[in-house]
C-alpha positions as CSV (number, residue, x, y, z in Angstrom):
1,C,-2.6,22.2,17.4
2,P,0.6,22.6,14.9
3,C,0.0,21.5,11.2
4,R,3.0,19.1,10.8
5,I,5.2,17.5,13.4
6,V,8.1,15.0,13.3
7,F,7.3,12.1,15.9
8,L,10.4,11.2,16.8
9,N,9.2,8.1,19.2
10,S,6.5,6.8,20.7
11,H,6.6,8.9,23.8
12,A,6.4,12.1,21.4
13,L,3.3,10.7,19.7
14,T,1.5,10.2,23.1
15,V,2.4,13.6,24.0
16,Y,0.6,15.0,20.6
17,Q,-2.3,12.9,21.2
18,Q,-2.9,14.2,24.9
19,L,-2.6,17.6,23.2
20,Y,-4.9,17.5,19.9
21,R,-7.2,15.6,22.6
22,M,-7.3,18.7,24.8
23,C,-7.7,20.9,22.0
24,I,-10.9,19.3,20.5
25,S,-12.5,18.9,23.9
26,I,-13.5,21.5,26.1
27,M,-12.1,24.8,25.0
28,V,-13.4,27.0,27.8
29,R,-14.8,27.1,31.1
30,L,-17.6,29.1,32.6
31,F,-18.8,29.7,36.2
32,S,-21.9,31.8,36.2
33,H,-24.6,32.9,38.6
34,S,-27.9,30.7,38.5
35,D,-30.5,33.6,37.7
36,L,-31.7,34.8,34.2
37,D,-28.7,36.9,33.9
38,G,-26.4,34.3,35.1
39,I,-27.9,31.6,32.4
40,G,-28.0,34.5,30.0
41,C,-23.9,34.7,30.5
42,G,-24.3,30.3,29.6
43,I,-26.2,31.2,26.3
44,L,-23.8,34.1,25.1
45,A,-21.0,31.5,25.6
46,Q,-22.8,28.4,23.7
47,L,-23.2,31.0,21.0
48,A,-20.0,32.3,20.7
49,F,-17.4,29.1,21.5
50,G,-20.3,26.3,20.4
51,K,-22.1,24.0,23.3
52,D,-19.5,21.4,22.8
53,N,-16.8,23.4,23.5
54,V,-17.7,24.9,26.6
55,E,-18.1,23.6,30.2
56,I,-20.9,25.7,32.3
57,L,-21.1,25.4,36.1
58,Y,-24.1,27.7,37.6
59,C,-23.3,28.5,40.9
60,D,-24.7,30.8,44.1
61,Y,-22.9,32.7,46.6
62,D,-22.8,30.0,48.9
63,N,-21.0,27.4,46.5
64,I,-19.3,29.7,44.0
65,D,-15.7,29.7,45.9
66,S,-15.9,26.0,46.5
67,T,-16.7,25.2,43.3
68,V,-13.8,27.4,41.6
69,K,-11.0,25.6,44.1
70,E,-12.5,22.4,43.1
71,Y,-11.9,22.9,39.7
72,L,-8.5,24.8,39.9
73,E,-7.3,21.2,42.5
74,T,-8.1,18.9,39.9
75,E,-7.1,20.8,36.5
76,Q,-3.7,19.8,34.6
77,G,-2.1,23.3,33.5
78,D,-3.6,26.6,32.8
79,I,-4.6,26.0,29.0
80,I,-8.3,26.4,29.1
81,P,-9.5,29.9,29.9
82,I,-11.8,30.5,32.6
83,Y,-14.7,32.8,32.5
84,I,-16.8,34.2,36.0
85,T,-19.9,35.9,35.0
86,D,-22.3,38.1,37.1
87,I,-20.9,36.7,40.2
88,R,-17.7,37.5,42.4
89,V,-15.4,35.0,44.3
90,N,-14.1,36.0,47.5
91,E,-10.3,37.3,48.2
92,E,-9.1,33.6,48.8
93,T,-10.3,32.4,45.6
94,A,-9.4,35.8,43.8
95,E,-6.1,35.2,44.6
96,L,-5.8,31.7,43.7
97,L,-6.9,32.6,40.2
98,N,-4.4,35.3,40.2
99,K,-1.8,32.8,40.3
100,R,-3.4,30.6,37.8
101,G,-3.8,33.2,35.2
102,N,-6.0,33.0,31.8
103,V,-9.2,34.0,33.6
104,Q,-11.7,37.1,32.9
105,L,-14.3,37.9,35.5
106,L,-17.1,40.2,34.5
107,D,-19.7,41.4,37.5
108,H,-21.9,44.3,38.1
109,H,-22.7,43.9,41.8
110,P,-21.3,47.0,43.9
111,T,-20.1,44.7,46.3
112,A,-17.3,43.1,43.9
113,L,-15.8,46.5,43.2
114,G,-13.1,45.7,45.3
115,L,-11.9,42.8,42.8
116,N,-10.9,45.3,40.3
117,K,-7.6,45.9,41.8
118,Y,-7.0,42.7,39.7
119,D,-6.2,43.4,36.2
120,W,-8.6,40.1,35.2
121,C,-11.4,41.4,37.0
122,D,-13.9,44.2,35.1
123,V,-16.7,45.2,37.7
124,V,-18.8,47.7,36.2
125,I,-22.2,49.1,37.6
126,E,-23.3,51.7,34.8
127,D,-22.5,51.8,31.3
128,S,-21.7,54.8,29.5
129,K,-24.9,56.1,29.2
130,G,-25.2,56.2,33.0
131,I,-27.8,52.9,32.4
132,K,-27.3,50.0,34.8
133,T,-25.4,47.1,33.1
134,S,-25.5,43.3,33.9
135,G,-23.2,39.9,33.3
136,T,-25.1,39.2,30.0
137,M,-24.8,42.7,28.7
138,L,-20.9,43.0,29.7
139,F,-20.2,39.6,28.4
140,Y,-21.7,40.3,25.1
141,H,-19.8,43.3,24.7
142,Y,-16.4,41.6,26.2
143,L,-17.1,38.6,23.1
144,G,-17.8,41.3,20.6
145,M,-14.7,43.5,21.5
146,N,-12.4,40.5,21.5
147,G,-13.8,39.2,18.6
148,C,-15.4,35.8,20.0
149,L,-18.6,36.5,17.9
150,S,-18.9,35.5,14.2
151,E,-20.1,37.9,11.6
152,E,-23.3,36.4,11.6
153,L,-24.0,37.1,15.4
154,E,-22.2,40.4,15.3
155,N,-25.0,41.6,13.0
156,N,-27.7,39.7,14.9
157,K,-30.3,42.1,16.5
158,A,-32.1,39.5,18.2
159,L,-28.8,38.7,20.1
160,E,-28.7,42.3,21.1
161,R,-32.5,42.4,22.2
162,F,-31.8,39.4,24.2
163,A,-28.8,40.9,26.2
164,E,-31.0,44.1,26.5
165,L,-34.2,42.2,27.8
166,V,-31.7,40.4,30.2
167,R,-30.0,43.4,31.3
168,D,-33.8,45.5,31.8
169,Y,-34.9,42.9,34.0
170,D,-31.8,41.7,36.4
171,T,-31.7,46.0,37.1
172,W,-35.5,45.8,37.4
173,R,-35.5,48.9,34.8
174,W,-38.2,47.2,33.0
175,S,-40.8,48.1,35.5
176,E,-39.9,51.5,34.1
177,L,-40.9,50.7,30.7
178,G,-44.3,50.1,30.8
179,D,-45.8,47.5,28.5
180,E,-42.6,47.9,26.3
181,G,-40.9,46.2,29.8
182,V,-43.7,43.4,30.6
183,I,-41.8,41.1,27.9
184,C,-38.4,41.1,30.1
185,K,-40.7,39.8,32.9
186,Q,-42.4,37.3,30.8
187,V,-39.0,35.6,29.5
188,N,-37.6,35.7,32.8
189,D,-41.0,33.6,34.1
190,L,-40.4,31.3,31.1
191,L,-37.1,30.2,32.7
192,Y,-38.7,29.1,36.1
193,L,-41.8,27.7,33.9
194,Y,-39.9,25.3,31.6
195,D,-36.8,23.6,32.9
196,R,-33.2,25.1,32.5
197,D,-32.0,23.5,29.6
198,D,-35.7,23.8,27.5
199,F,-35.3,27.5,27.9
200,I,-31.6,27.9,26.9
201,H,-32.5,25.6,23.7
202,W,-35.4,28.0,22.9
203,C,-33.2,31.5,23.6
204,I,-30.8,30.2,21.2
205,S,-33.2,28.7,18.7
206,E,-34.7,32.2,18.6
207,I,-31.6,33.7,18.1
208,H,-30.6,31.9,15.6
209,D,-33.8,32.7,13.8
210,E,-33.3,36.4,14.3
211,V,-36.6,36.8,16.4
212,F,-36.6,37.2,19.9
213,P,-38.4,36.8,22.0
214,R,-41.4,34.9,20.1
215,L,-44.3,33.7,22.5
216,Y,-46.5,31.0,21.2
217,A,-49.8,30.7,22.0
218,K,-49.2,28.1,24.9
219,D,-46.6,30.6,26.4
220,E,-49.1,33.4,26.8
221,V,-51.5,30.7,28.3
222,I,-49.0,29.5,30.8
223,L,-47.8,33.4,31.5
224,K,-51.5,34.3,32.3
225,I,-51.7,31.1,35.0
226,K,-48.2,32.1,36.2
227,Q,-49.3,35.8,36.8
228,D,-52.3,34.8,38.2
229,E,-50.5,32.8,40.7
230,I,-48.0,35.6,41.8
231,D,-50.7,38.0,42.5
232,R,-52.7,35.5,44.9
233,Y,-49.0,35.0,46.9
234,I,-48.4,38.9,47.0
235,E,-52.3,39.0,48.5
236,E,-51.1,36.5,50.9
237,K,-48.1,37.5,52.0
238,N,-49.4,41.2,52.9
239,E,-51.8,39.9,55.4
240,T,-48.8,38.1,57.1
241,M,-46.4,40.8,57.0
242,F,-45.1,42.8,60.0
243,T,-42.7,46.0,60.7
244,T,-39.9,46.7,62.9
245,P,-36.9,49.1,63.2
246,M,-33.9,47.5,61.4
247,C,-30.6,49.4,60.3
248,G,-31.9,52.8,61.5
249,K,-35.1,52.0,58.8
250,V,-38.4,50.6,58.9
251,C,-38.2,47.0,57.5
252,G,-41.1,44.9,56.7
253,F,-40.6,41.1,57.5
254,V,-42.4,38.5,55.8
255,F,-41.9,35.0,55.5
256,A,-41.3,34.0,51.8
257,D,-40.0,31.4,49.4
258,R,-41.2,32.1,46.0
259,F,-41.3,35.2,43.4
260,V,-39.0,37.6,45.7
261,S,-38.5,40.3,43.2
262,E,-42.5,40.4,42.5
263,L,-43.5,40.3,46.1
264,G,-40.4,42.6,47.5
265,N,-41.6,45.4,45.0
266,K,-45.1,45.1,45.0
267,L,-45.1,45.2,49.2
268,C,-42.5,48.1,49.2
269,K,-45.1,50.1,46.8
270,M,-48.4,49.1,49.1
271,H,-46.9,50.1,51.8
272,P,-45.0,53.7,51.4
273,E,-44.5,53.6,55.4
274,I,-41.7,51.0,55.1
275,D,-38.3,51.7,53.7
276,F,-37.7,48.4,52.7
277,V,-38.7,44.6,52.6
278,A,-36.8,41.8,54.1
279,M,-38.0,38.3,53.0
280,I,-37.0,35.2,54.8
281,D,-36.9,31.7,53.2
282,I,-36.5,29.1,56.2
283,D,-35.6,26.4,54.1
284,G,-33.3,27.9,51.7
285,C,-31.7,29.7,54.9
286,T,-31.4,32.7,53.1
287,V,-33.1,36.3,53.3
288,S,-33.7,38.5,50.2
289,Y,-34.0,42.5,50.7
290,R,-36.3,44.7,48.4
291,T,-36.9,48.7,48.3
292,V,-38.1,51.1,45.8
293,K,-36.6,54.1,48.1
294,E,-33.6,56.2,46.7
295,D,-31.9,56.8,50.1
296,I,-31.1,53.2,51.1
297,D,-28.3,51.2,49.6
298,L,-29.6,47.6,50.7
299,G,-26.3,46.0,49.6
300,K,-24.0,48.2,51.9
301,D,-26.1,49.7,54.3
302,V,-28.0,46.1,55.0
303,A,-27.1,42.9,53.7
304,S,-23.2,43.1,53.9
305,L,-23.9,43.6,57.8
306,F,-25.0,40.0,57.5
307,G,-22.3,38.6,55.3
308,G,-24.2,39.1,52.1
309,G,-24.2,41.9,49.1
310,G,-26.3,43.0,46.2
311,H,-27.6,46.2,44.5
312,P,-28.8,48.9,46.2
313,K,-32.3,48.4,45.5
314,A,-31.9,44.5,45.5
315,A,-29.9,42.5,47.8
316,G,-29.4,39.4,49.8
317,S,-27.8,37.5,52.7
318,E,-27.7,34.1,54.4
319,F,-28.1,32.6,57.8
320,G,-26.9,29.4,59.6
321,Q,-28.7,26.2,59.8
322,S,-28.1,26.7,64.0
323,I,-30.7,29.9,63.6
324,K,-33.4,27.6,61.7
325,L,-33.3,25.1,64.5
326,K,-33.6,27.7,67.2
327,I,-36.7,29.2,65.2
328,I,-38.3,25.2,65.4
């Protein structure tokens, strides 16, 4: 807002008051994915802009476009910057955002590469060192390069550690790091053990204390109970899995609605005769795909055939209620 202004009449005063309220209210709007990586972007936004200055909407692929469009229909002007992280929009929504301007999209999924034709989109799969990146890591570097992080946050090693842990879990790099990688999975487990707001508060508090992550005794106990539950679930689902050819590969099918990443990777390792696993969630009308093999791209070769997408080793798609009703 201007430092000094001459009010010629009451109308000018009203306009100024409206502009002032706009400046002191929401400064940034963020649309992000609802998983750990997407929530990591939300945490970065709160740290960079302040909790009261950013409005965050966590979305999935089935509602990201409708949510963005609804906002564009109701907003007044294009003053508030829009960030879209760890999730892509479709071509129709991208065109609306392109006309609107003042927007930045950061994603790392191969199925979003086509959006790079817009100058406000940065879809990057790997960093300069050949390490697969994530939405949180891309947003972390973007905020740093554009002066959005305070000097304190710039020098905060816990913040950098947070971004690395989220990246390593989201890209499944943690499974190759041995004991060092287990903490990545534990952070993700804590997200689902505690509600999202408590998890976000914990992360921000630990980052400000420059120690991340710091696990307490109760966290260790809860994580142990959770891991035992996951192990039992994998054993149960292993007994119900069946295999059949699909997309020129051998697929293991299982009906599952929990722990899909752990379940999918463990089943693939337990059954080297299959190429990938498809985990069907009937209630959620989704299918999650996982593989540990290098000669298959699940996002391109499988999920895209059913209107979905994702990474080469982890992807997903949805199906309609009509299929659910036919099964019933």
